[in-house]
Amino acid sequence: MCVKILIITDVETKYIFVTGGVVSSLGKGIISSSLACLLKARGYRVTIQKFDPYINIDPGTLNPYEHGECYVTVDGHEADLDLGHYERFTNVHTTRANNVTTGRIYQSVIDKERRGDYLGKTVQIIPHITDEIKRNVKLLGQTGNFDFIITEIGGTVGDIESLPYLESVRQLRWELGKNALCIHLTYVPYIRAAKELKTKPTQHSVKQLQEVGIQPDVLVLRTEREIPSAMRKKIAQFCNVAPDAVIQSVDVPSIYEVPIKMHEQHLDEIVLNKMDVPVNGEPDMHQWMHFLDKLHRADKTVTIGLVGKYVELQDAYKSINEALLHAATYNDHKLDLRYIHSEKLNESNVKELLRGLDGVIVAPGFGQRGIDGKFVALKYTRENDIPTFGICLGMQCMVIEFARDVLGLPDANSVEMNINTPDNVIDLMEEQKNISNMGGTMRLGAYDCHLAADSKAAKAYGTTDIKERHRHRYEFNNDYRERFEAAGMRCVGENPASHLVEVVELPDKRWFIGTQYHPEYSSTVLSPAPLFVDFVKAAIEYHEAENLENVAECNA
């Protein structure tokens, strides 16, 4: 699949809309990301945006049980977790322009109405809301930086809240002509009792789309089983779609196989042909194939425990999960990720629950619930020298546990958990103290960090100056810094402007590092996060050392 191609940059911006039908969570984000991956591998400049129909301004105030992980862009926007997929598949940074909610659309329209921009006219869904949606759709295209802009419409066709977006897509299809295309993702269920695949849900879904004036150009059929060609032709006939534009998306072991499966069915070529763009050669996927080859060839396993309070919902830690998979793959290992509920972890069961782990990640989060279990886990891993990685609140818990059990400050805490703590080793950031609105007001986005040259963190990154993304209100209290460092916990990373401590580590341990920032957000298939790669490497070395020790004991 590796063929040298010409980079094409003079193509008029093309808009591809991805809608979904039948049921939610079919994987519109993965299909969008896979197509973007293929087009980018052909030399085109591609970005993806997500339009979410909920009225929240952004997912920053949503409970992870409601919406999964809140992803953070480099410019500090709290975004839908699908933007993480976009970046992991394309290796291109997203911004606030890549994620728009109904809340933002209505807020913008209401602000304009209050300013008098509409000159006293009655403000309505059509044209005012739809015009605002269309303006946001085309915003990225007006920069001239992209050849293709893929727009994923959240929700499912037939949802009331999605109707303004679909109407906007209908209008744009007419306005943009050949520069617009619609891909519709539907579900073809397999009825086990009848031993049959059923096409009616797809037919009804397309009919609903047609009823609002949109004829899909391409159908992608999500399915657990192979769909016979005769059935795909039947679907094409009933849905007014060309037979070669009906593509199946069969479940695969890894989401990173989806671009290859889509290319095997010529999705990228179909899109280019339908948009009157010449198809030149093959996409250059050699780096992607290298990753998949390592993923499939790995015959050893590294076992990582993730301690958090949202482990019932794995999407709450989606970026961490994927960063660990990238790191394990590039270390030539399979990942065995075990979720450990911090609310159920205590001193009586910690040894049992952490048994057999090669490394432990203490997850980010907010609030008191489950915090004591994180302290117990950290004390155990620190005393038993198990590779440990604390992220955001996980790093803060490292600091608190160390203060209590090493510095001898039994009441040390974060003011988030106890505003009256006598030893506020984690304090509210100064600029956060007068903030009352919770949405979009944390320390958000990418900030510079300078690492001590002799630190393990600097060694992992291969440099002393980095930039990583933040999402927090509380920080390490520098009033305690000398006491921590005298006792062995080094503050090896800080923001050069504010002197905010961003990385702590215990240099006398195999690997015991905490970061105030979120390195998982920057991990992609082609550029795995260095700190995760180094953490997993340390976990593998620990596993091998433990095995050697066990063999020696048996021989003795």
Coordinates of C-alpha atoms in Angstrom, one line a residue:
M1 CA 0.0 0.0 0.0
C2 CA 3.0 2.3 0.2
V3 CA 3.2 4.3 -3.1
K4 CA 4.9 7.7 -3.5
I5 CA 2.3 10.3 -4.2
L6 CA 2.2 14.0 -5.1
I7 CA 1.0 16.5 -2.5
I8 CA -1.9 18.4 -3.9
T9 CA -2.7 21.8 -2.3
D10 CA -4.7 23.7 -5.0
V11 CA -8.0 21.9 -4.5
E12 CA -11.0 24.0 -3.7
T13 CA -12.2 23.2 -0.2
K14 CA -14.6 20.2 -0.2
Y15 CA -17.1 19.5 2.6
I16 CA -18.0 16.0 3.6
F17 CA -20.9 15.5 6.0
V18 CA -21.2 12.3 8.1
T19 CA -24.6 11.5 9.6
G20 CA -25.8 8.4 11.5
G21 CA -29.0 6.4 11.7
V22 CA -30.8 3.5 13.5
V23 CA -28.9 3.7 16.8
S24 CA -26.3 6.0 18.4
S25 CA -22.7 5.0 19.1
L26 CA -22.2 3.3 15.7
G27 CA -18.8 5.0 15.2
K28 CA -19.3 8.1 13.1
G29 CA -16.2 9.5 14.7
I30 CA -14.1 6.5 13.7
I31 CA -15.4 6.5 10.1
S32 CA -14.8 10.2 9.8
S33 CA -11.3 9.8 11.3
S34 CA -10.5 6.8 9.0
L35 CA -11.6 8.8 5.9
A36 CA -9.5 11.8 7.0
C37 CA -6.5 9.5 7.6
L38 CA -6.8 8.1 4.1
L39 CA -7.2 11.5 2.4
K40 CA -4.3 12.9 4.5
A41 CA -2.2 9.9 3.4
R42 CA -2.9 11.0 -0.2
G43 CA -1.4 14.4 0.4
Y44 CA -4.5 16.4 1.1
R45 CA -4.9 18.9 4.0
V46 CA -7.7 17.5 6.1
T47 CA -9.5 18.4 9.3
I48 CA -12.6 17.1 11.0
Q49 CA -15.3 19.0 13.1
K50 CA -18.0 17.7 15.3
F51 CA -21.5 19.3 15.7
D52 CA -23.2 18.2 18.9
P53 CA -27.0 18.7 19.3
Y54 CA -27.0 19.2 23.1
I55 CA -27.6 22.6 24.6
N56 CA -24.6 22.6 26.9
I57 CA -22.0 25.2 25.7
D58 CA -19.4 22.5 25.8
P59 CA -18.9 19.1 27.6
G60 CA -16.7 20.7 30.3
T61 CA -19.5 20.7 32.9
L62 CA -20.9 17.3 31.9
N63 CA -20.5 14.3 34.2
P64 CA -18.3 11.6 32.6
Y65 CA -21.2 9.2 33.1
E66 CA -23.2 11.4 30.8
H67 CA -20.7 12.0 28.1
G68 CA -17.5 10.1 28.7
E69 CA -14.2 11.9 28.6
C70 CA -13.9 15.7 28.1
Y71 CA -11.1 16.2 25.6
V72 CA -9.1 19.4 25.6
T73 CA -7.7 21.1 22.5
V74 CA -4.4 22.9 22.3
D75 CA -6.1 26.3 22.4
G76 CA -7.9 25.4 25.6
H77 CA -11.4 24.3 24.4
E78 CA -13.2 21.6 26.3
A79 CA -14.5 19.3 23.5
D80 CA -16.2 16.1 22.7
L81 CA -14.1 12.9 23.0
D82 CA -14.4 12.3 19.3
L83 CA -11.9 15.1 18.8
G84 CA -9.4 12.8 20.5
H85 CA -10.0 10.3 17.7
Y86 CA -9.6 13.0 15.1
E87 CA -6.2 13.9 16.4
R88 CA -5.1 10.3 17.0
F89 CA -6.0 9.3 13.4
T90 CA -4.7 12.4 11.6
N91 CA -1.8 13.7 13.8
V92 CA -3.3 17.2 13.3
H93 CA -4.2 19.5 16.2
T94 CA -7.9 20.5 16.6
T95 CA -9.2 23.8 18.1
R96 CA -12.4 25.2 19.4
A97 CA -13.5 25.7 15.8
N98 CA -13.6 21.9 15.4
N99 CA -16.4 21.3 18.0
V100 CA -19.6 23.2 18.1
T101 CA -22.7 22.5 20.2
T102 CA -26.3 23.7 20.0
G103 CA -25.6 25.7 23.1
R104 CA -22.9 27.7 21.4
I105 CA -25.0 28.2 18.3
Y106 CA -28.0 29.6 20.3
Q107 CA -25.7 31.7 22.5
S108 CA -24.2 33.3 19.4
V109 CA -27.6 34.0 17.9
I110 CA -29.0 35.4 21.1
D111 CA -25.9 37.6 21.6
K112 CA -26.5 39.0 18.0
E113 CA -30.1 39.6 18.7
R114 CA -29.3 41.5 21.9
R115 CA -26.9 43.7 20.0
G116 CA -29.5 44.5 17.4
D117 CA -27.6 42.7 14.6
Y118 CA -30.9 41.4 13.1
L119 CA -32.4 44.9 12.9
G120 CA -35.6 44.1 14.8
K121 CA -36.5 41.0 12.8
T122 CA -38.1 38.0 14.4
V123 CA -35.4 35.5 15.2
Q124 CA -36.2 32.0 14.0
I125 CA -34.7 28.5 13.6
I126 CA -34.7 29.2 9.8
P127 CA -32.9 31.3 8.7
H128 CA -31.1 32.5 11.8
I129 CA -30.1 29.3 13.6
T130 CA -29.4 27.4 10.4
D131 CA -27.3 30.4 9.0
E132 CA -25.2 30.3 12.2
I133 CA -24.7 26.6 11.8
K134 CA -23.7 27.1 8.2
R135 CA -21.3 29.9 9.2
N136 CA -19.6 27.6 11.7
V137 CA -19.4 24.7 9.2
K138 CA -17.6 26.9 6.7
L139 CA -15.4 28.8 9.2
L140 CA -12.5 26.4 8.9
G141 CA -12.7 26.4 5.1
Q142 CA -12.4 30.2 5.0
T143 CA -8.8 29.9 6.4
G144 CA -7.7 28.3 3.2
N145 CA -5.7 25.8 5.2
F146 CA -7.7 22.7 4.2
D147 CA -8.6 20.8 1.1
F148 CA -11.2 18.6 2.8
I149 CA -13.4 19.4 5.9
I150 CA -15.2 16.5 7.3
T151 CA -18.2 17.5 9.5
E152 CA -19.7 14.9 11.8
I153 CA -23.3 15.6 12.8
G154 CA -23.9 14.2 16.3
G155 CA -27.0 12.2 17.3
T156 CA -29.2 10.1 15.1
V157 CA -31.4 10.9 12.1
G158 CA -34.9 11.3 13.5
D159 CA -33.8 13.1 16.7
I160 CA -35.7 16.4 17.2
E161 CA -32.5 18.2 18.3
S162 CA -30.6 17.2 15.2
L163 CA -33.1 18.7 12.7
P164 CA -31.6 22.2 12.5
Y165 CA -28.2 20.6 11.6
L166 CA -29.7 18.4 8.9
E167 CA -31.6 21.4 7.5
S168 CA -28.3 23.2 7.4
V169 CA -26.6 20.3 5.6
R170 CA -29.5 20.2 3.1
Q171 CA -29.0 23.9 2.3
L172 CA -25.2 23.5 2.0
R173 CA -25.5 20.6 -0.4
W174 CA -27.3 22.9 -2.8
E175 CA -25.1 25.9 -2.2
L176 CA -21.8 24.0 -2.5
G177 CA -22.8 21.6 -5.4
K178 CA -20.0 19.1 -6.2
N179 CA -18.0 20.5 -3.2
A180 CA -20.4 18.8 -0.8
L181 CA -21.0 15.1 -0.1
C182 CA -23.0 13.1 2.4
I183 CA -21.9 9.8 4.0
H184 CA -24.6 8.1 6.1
L185 CA -23.6 5.5 8.6
T186 CA -26.3 3.0 9.6
Y187 CA -26.7 -0.4 11.4
V188 CA -27.5 -3.7 9.8
P189 CA -28.4 -6.0 12.7
Y190 CA -28.0 -9.8 12.8
I191 CA -31.0 -11.5 14.3
R192 CA -29.5 -14.6 15.9
A193 CA -32.8 -16.5 16.2
A194 CA -33.6 -16.1 12.5
K195 CA -29.9 -16.3 11.5
E196 CA -30.4 -13.3 9.2
L197 CA -29.1 -9.9 8.6
K198 CA -31.9 -7.3 8.4
T199 CA -31.8 -4.3 6.0
K200 CA -35.1 -2.6 7.0
P201 CA -33.5 -0.4 9.7
T202 CA -31.1 1.0 7.1
Q203 CA -33.9 1.6 4.6
H204 CA -36.0 3.4 7.1
S205 CA -33.0 5.5 8.3
V206 CA -32.2 6.6 4.7
K207 CA -35.9 7.3 4.1
Q208 CA -35.9 9.6 7.2
L209 CA -32.8 11.4 5.8
Q210 CA -34.5 11.8 2.4
E211 CA -37.6 13.2 4.1
V212 CA -35.6 16.2 5.3
G213 CA -34.2 16.7 1.8
I214 CA -30.8 14.9 2.0
Q215 CA -29.9 12.1 -0.4
P216 CA -26.8 10.2 0.9
D217 CA -24.0 9.8 -1.6
V218 CA -22.3 6.9 0.3
L219 CA -23.7 4.4 2.7
V220 CA -21.5 2.8 5.4
L221 CA -23.1 -0.2 7.0
R222 CA -22.0 -1.1 10.5
T223 CA -22.4 -4.8 11.1
E224 CA -21.1 -7.7 13.1
R225 CA -21.2 -10.0 10.1
E226 CA -20.2 -9.9 6.5
I227 CA -23.0 -8.5 4.3
P228 CA -23.4 -10.5 1.1
S229 CA -23.0 -8.5 -2.1
A230 CA -26.5 -9.2 -3.2
M231 CA -27.8 -7.7 0.0
R232 CA -25.7 -4.6 -0.5
K233 CA -27.1 -4.2 -4.0
K234 CA -30.6 -4.5 -2.6
I235 CA -29.8 -1.7 -0.1
A236 CA -28.4 0.4 -2.9
Q237 CA -31.5 -0.1 -5.0
F238 CA -33.9 0.9 -2.1
C239 CA -31.8 3.8 -1.0
N240 CA -31.0 5.4 -4.4
V241 CA -27.2 4.9 -3.8
A242 CA -24.8 3.6 -6.4
P243 CA -24.0 -0.1 -5.6
D244 CA -20.2 0.6 -5.4
A245 CA -20.9 3.3 -2.8
V246 CA -22.4 0.9 -0.3
I247 CA -19.7 -0.1 2.0
Q248 CA -19.7 -2.4 5.0
S249 CA -17.9 -1.7 8.3
V250 CA -17.5 -5.1 9.9
D251 CA -16.3 -5.2 13.6
V252 CA -12.5 -5.4 13.8
P253 CA -10.3 -6.1 16.8
S254 CA -8.8 -2.6 16.8
I255 CA -10.2 0.7 15.6
Y256 CA -6.9 1.4 14.0
E257 CA -7.7 -1.3 11.4
V258 CA -10.7 0.6 10.1
P259 CA -8.8 2.9 7.7
I260 CA -7.3 -0.1 6.0
K261 CA -10.7 -1.8 5.8
M262 CA -12.3 1.3 4.3
H263 CA -9.5 1.6 1.7
E264 CA -9.9 -2.0 0.7
Q265 CA -13.5 -1.0 -0.3
H266 CA -12.2 2.1 -2.0
L267 CA -14.0 4.6 0.3
D268 CA -11.4 7.3 -0.3
E269 CA -11.5 6.7 -4.1
I270 CA -15.3 6.8 -4.2
V271 CA -15.3 10.1 -2.3
L272 CA -12.7 11.7 -4.6
N273 CA -14.5 10.5 -7.7
K274 CA -17.9 11.8 -6.5
M275 CA -16.3 15.2 -5.8
D276 CA -14.5 15.4 -9.2
V277 CA -11.0 15.1 -7.7
P278 CA -8.4 13.1 -9.6
V279 CA -7.4 9.8 -8.0
N280 CA -3.6 9.6 -8.1
G281 CA -1.9 6.4 -6.9
E282 CA -2.4 5.0 -3.5
P283 CA -2.3 6.6 0.0
D284 CA 1.0 6.4 1.7
M285 CA 0.1 4.3 4.7
H286 CA 3.5 2.8 5.5
Q287 CA 3.8 4.3 8.9
W288 CA 0.3 3.3 9.8
M289 CA 1.0 -0.2 8.6
H290 CA 4.2 -0.3 10.6
F291 CA 2.1 0.5 13.8
L292 CA -0.5 -2.2 12.9
D293 CA 2.3 -4.7 12.2
K294 CA 3.8 -4.1 15.6
L295 CA 0.3 -4.3 17.2
H296 CA -0.4 -7.7 15.6
R297 CA 3.1 -9.2 16.0
A298 CA 3.4 -8.4 19.8
D299 CA 3.5 -11.7 21.6
K300 CA 4.3 -10.5 25.1
T301 CA 1.9 -8.6 27.5
V302 CA 2.3 -5.7 29.8
T303 CA -0.3 -5.4 32.6
I304 CA -1.3 -1.9 33.7
G305 CA -3.8 -1.0 36.4
L306 CA -5.9 2.1 36.1
V307 CA -7.1 3.4 39.4
G308 CA -10.1 5.7 39.1
K309 CA -13.7 6.3 40.1
Y310 CA -15.3 6.1 36.6
V311 CA -14.0 2.7 35.6
E312 CA -17.5 1.4 34.9
L313 CA -17.5 3.8 31.9
Q314 CA -14.3 3.2 30.0
D315 CA -14.9 6.2 27.7
A316 CA -14.2 8.4 30.8
Y317 CA -10.5 7.6 30.3
K318 CA -10.5 7.2 26.5
S319 CA -7.4 9.2 25.8
I320 CA -5.4 7.4 28.6
N321 CA -6.6 4.0 27.3
E322 CA -5.4 4.9 23.8
A323 CA -2.1 6.4 24.9
L324 CA -1.3 3.2 26.8
L325 CA -2.1 1.1 23.7
H326 CA 0.1 3.3 21.6
A327 CA 2.9 3.0 24.2
A328 CA 2.6 -0.8 24.6
T329 CA 2.6 -1.3 20.8
Y330 CA 5.7 0.7 20.3
N331 CA 7.3 -1.3 23.1
D332 CA 6.4 -4.5 21.2
H333 CA 3.9 -5.6 23.8
K334 CA 0.2 -6.2 24.0
L335 CA -1.7 -4.2 26.6
D336 CA -3.7 -5.8 29.4
L337 CA -5.5 -2.9 31.0
R338 CA -7.2 -3.6 34.3
Y339 CA -9.6 -1.1 35.8
I340 CA -9.6 -0.7 39.6
H341 CA -12.4 1.2 41.2
S342 CA -10.8 3.6 43.7
E343 CA -14.0 3.7 45.9
K344 CA -13.6 -0.1 46.5
L345 CA -9.8 0.1 47.2
N346 CA -8.6 0.1 50.8
E347 CA -5.7 -1.1 53.0
S348 CA -7.2 -4.5 53.5
N349 CA -7.6 -5.4 49.8
V350 CA -4.9 -3.2 48.1
K351 CA -2.4 -6.1 47.9
E352 CA -5.0 -8.4 46.3
L353 CA -6.3 -5.8 43.8
L354 CA -2.9 -4.6 42.7
R355 CA -1.4 -8.1 42.5
G356 CA 0.2 -9.0 39.1
L357 CA 0.3 -5.4 37.9
D358 CA 3.5 -4.2 36.1
G359 CA 2.5 -0.6 36.4
V360 CA -0.2 1.6 37.9
I361 CA -1.8 4.8 36.6
V362 CA -3.7 7.0 39.1
A363 CA -6.4 8.7 37.0
P364 CA -7.4 12.4 36.8
G365 CA -10.8 13.6 38.1
F366 CA -12.6 16.0 40.4
G367 CA -14.1 15.8 43.8
Q368 CA -13.8 13.8 47.0
R369 CA -15.4 10.5 45.9
G370 CA -12.9 7.7 45.5
I371 CA -9.9 9.8 46.7
D372 CA -9.0 7.7 49.7
G373 CA -8.5 4.6 47.5
K374 CA -6.1 6.6 45.3
F375 CA -4.0 7.4 48.5
V376 CA -4.0 3.7 49.4
A377 CA -2.8 2.7 45.9
L378 CA -0.1 5.3 45.8
K379 CA 1.3 4.4 49.2
Y380 CA 1.4 0.7 48.2
T381 CA 3.1 1.3 44.8
R382 CA 5.6 3.8 46.4
E383 CA 6.6 1.4 49.2
N384 CA 6.8 -1.6 46.9
D385 CA 8.6 0.3 44.1
I386 CA 6.0 -0.4 41.4
P387 CA 6.1 1.9 38.3
T388 CA 3.5 4.6 38.9
F389 CA 2.1 7.4 36.9
G390 CA -0.2 10.1 38.4
I391 CA -2.1 12.4 36.0
C392 CA -3.6 15.8 37.2
L393 CA -5.6 14.8 40.3
G394 CA -3.4 11.6 40.3
M395 CA -0.3 13.8 40.6
Q396 CA -2.0 15.9 43.4
C397 CA -2.8 12.6 45.3
M398 CA 0.9 11.7 45.0
V399 CA 1.8 14.9 46.7
I400 CA -0.8 14.5 49.4
E401 CA 0.1 10.9 50.2
F402 CA 3.8 11.8 50.4
A403 CA 3.0 14.7 52.7
R404 CA 1.0 12.5 55.0
D405 CA 3.2 9.4 55.1
V406 CA 6.7 10.8 54.6
L407 CA 6.6 14.4 55.7
G408 CA 4.6 13.6 58.7
L409 CA 1.7 15.9 58.0
P410 CA -1.3 13.6 58.7
D411 CA -3.9 16.3 57.8
A412 CA -2.3 17.4 54.6
N413 CA -4.9 17.7 51.8
S414 CA -6.1 19.7 48.8
V415 CA -8.4 22.6 49.5
E416 CA -10.7 21.0 46.9
M417 CA -11.3 18.2 49.4
N418 CA -11.0 20.2 52.7
I419 CA -11.0 24.0 52.5
N420 CA -9.9 24.1 56.1
T421 CA -6.9 21.8 55.9
P422 CA -4.0 23.0 58.0
D423 CA -1.5 21.8 55.4
N424 CA -2.8 22.9 52.0
V425 CA -0.1 21.2 49.9
I426 CA -2.5 21.5 47.0
D427 CA -4.1 24.9 46.7
L428 CA -6.5 26.8 44.5
M429 CA -4.7 28.6 41.8
E430 CA -4.6 32.4 42.4
E431 CA -6.4 33.3 39.2
Q432 CA -9.2 30.8 40.1
K433 CA -10.2 32.3 43.5
N434 CA -12.7 34.9 42.2
I435 CA -14.3 32.6 39.6
S436 CA -18.0 31.6 40.1
N437 CA -18.9 30.2 36.7
M438 CA -17.6 26.6 36.3
G439 CA -17.8 26.3 32.5
G440 CA -14.6 26.9 30.5
T441 CA -12.8 28.7 33.3
M442 CA -10.1 26.2 34.4
R443 CA -6.5 26.4 33.4
L444 CA -7.1 24.9 29.9
G445 CA -5.0 24.2 26.9
A446 CA -1.3 23.8 26.1
Y447 CA 1.3 25.6 28.3
D448 CA 5.1 25.5 28.3
C449 CA 7.0 23.4 30.8
H450 CA 10.7 23.4 31.6
L451 CA 12.1 20.0 32.8
A452 CA 15.2 19.5 35.0
A453 CA 17.9 18.2 32.7
D454 CA 18.7 15.3 35.0
S455 CA 15.1 14.2 35.5
K456 CA 13.5 11.0 34.3
A457 CA 10.8 13.1 32.6
A458 CA 13.4 15.0 30.5
K459 CA 15.0 11.7 29.6
A460 CA 11.7 10.4 28.4
Y461 CA 10.9 13.4 26.3
G462 CA 14.5 13.8 25.0
T463 CA 14.3 17.5 25.7
T464 CA 14.0 19.9 28.6
D465 CA 11.3 22.2 27.0
I466 CA 7.9 20.8 26.3
K467 CA 4.3 22.0 25.8
E468 CA 1.4 19.9 27.2
R469 CA -2.3 20.5 27.8
H470 CA -3.9 21.3 31.1
R471 CA -7.4 21.0 32.7
H472 CA -7.4 21.9 36.4
R473 CA -8.1 24.6 39.0
Y474 CA -5.7 23.4 41.8
E475 CA -1.9 23.4 42.0
F476 CA 1.1 22.3 44.0
N477 CA 1.6 24.8 46.8
N478 CA 5.1 26.2 46.4
D479 CA 5.3 27.1 50.1
Y480 CA 6.0 23.4 50.7
R481 CA 8.4 22.8 47.9
E482 CA 11.6 22.9 49.9
R483 CA 10.2 20.3 52.4
F484 CA 9.2 18.0 49.6
E485 CA 12.5 18.1 47.8
A486 CA 14.5 17.7 51.1
A487 CA 12.5 14.5 51.7
G488 CA 13.1 13.1 48.2
M489 CA 10.2 14.2 46.0
R490 CA 11.6 16.5 43.3
C491 CA 9.7 19.1 41.5
V492 CA 11.3 18.5 38.1
G493 CA 9.0 20.4 35.8
E494 CA 7.5 23.9 36.1
N495 CA 5.9 26.5 33.9
P496 CA 8.6 29.1 33.2
A497 CA 6.2 32.1 33.4
S498 CA 4.1 31.2 36.5
H499 CA 6.5 28.7 38.2
L500 CA 3.6 26.4 38.6
V501 CA 4.9 22.9 39.4
E502 CA 3.9 20.6 36.6
V503 CA 6.0 17.4 37.2
V504 CA 7.1 15.7 40.4
E505 CA 9.1 12.5 40.6
L506 CA 10.8 10.2 43.1
P507 CA 14.2 9.6 41.6
D508 CA 15.1 6.8 44.0
K509 CA 12.2 4.7 42.6
R510 CA 12.1 2.7 39.3
W511 CA 9.5 5.1 37.8
F512 CA 7.3 7.3 40.0
I513 CA 6.2 10.4 38.2
G514 CA 3.2 12.7 38.4
T515 CA 2.2 15.4 35.9
Q516 CA -0.3 18.3 36.5
Y517 CA -0.9 18.3 32.8
H518 CA -2.6 15.6 30.6
P519 CA 0.1 14.0 28.3
E520 CA -2.5 11.5 27.1
Y521 CA -4.2 14.2 24.9
S522 CA -1.1 14.5 22.7
S523 CA -0.7 10.8 22.0
T524 CA -1.4 9.7 18.4
V525 CA -0.8 6.6 16.3
L526 CA 2.2 8.1 14.6
S527 CA 3.5 10.1 17.5
P528 CA 3.0 8.3 20.8
A529 CA 3.2 10.3 24.0
P530 CA 6.9 10.0 25.2
L531 CA 6.0 9.9 28.9
F532 CA 3.6 7.0 28.3
V533 CA 6.2 5.1 26.2
D534 CA 8.7 5.5 29.0
F535 CA 6.2 4.5 31.7
V536 CA 5.3 1.3 29.8
K537 CA 8.9 0.6 29.2
A538 CA 9.6 0.8 32.9
A539 CA 6.6 -1.4 33.6
I540 CA 8.0 -4.1 31.2
E541 CA 11.4 -3.9 32.9
Y542 CA 9.8 -4.3 36.3
H543 CA 7.9 -7.3 35.0
E544 CA 11.1 -8.9 33.7
A545 CA 12.9 -8.1 36.9
E546 CA 10.2 -9.7 39.0
N547 CA 10.2 -12.8 36.9
L548 CA 14.0 -13.1 37.3
E549 CA 13.6 -12.7 41.0
N550 CA 10.9 -15.4 41.2
V551 CA 13.1 -17.8 39.1
A552 CA 16.0 -17.1 41.5
E553 CA 13.9 -17.8 44.5
C554 CA 12.6 -21.1 43.0
N555 CA 16.2 -22.2 42.1
A556 CA 17.3 -21.4 45.7

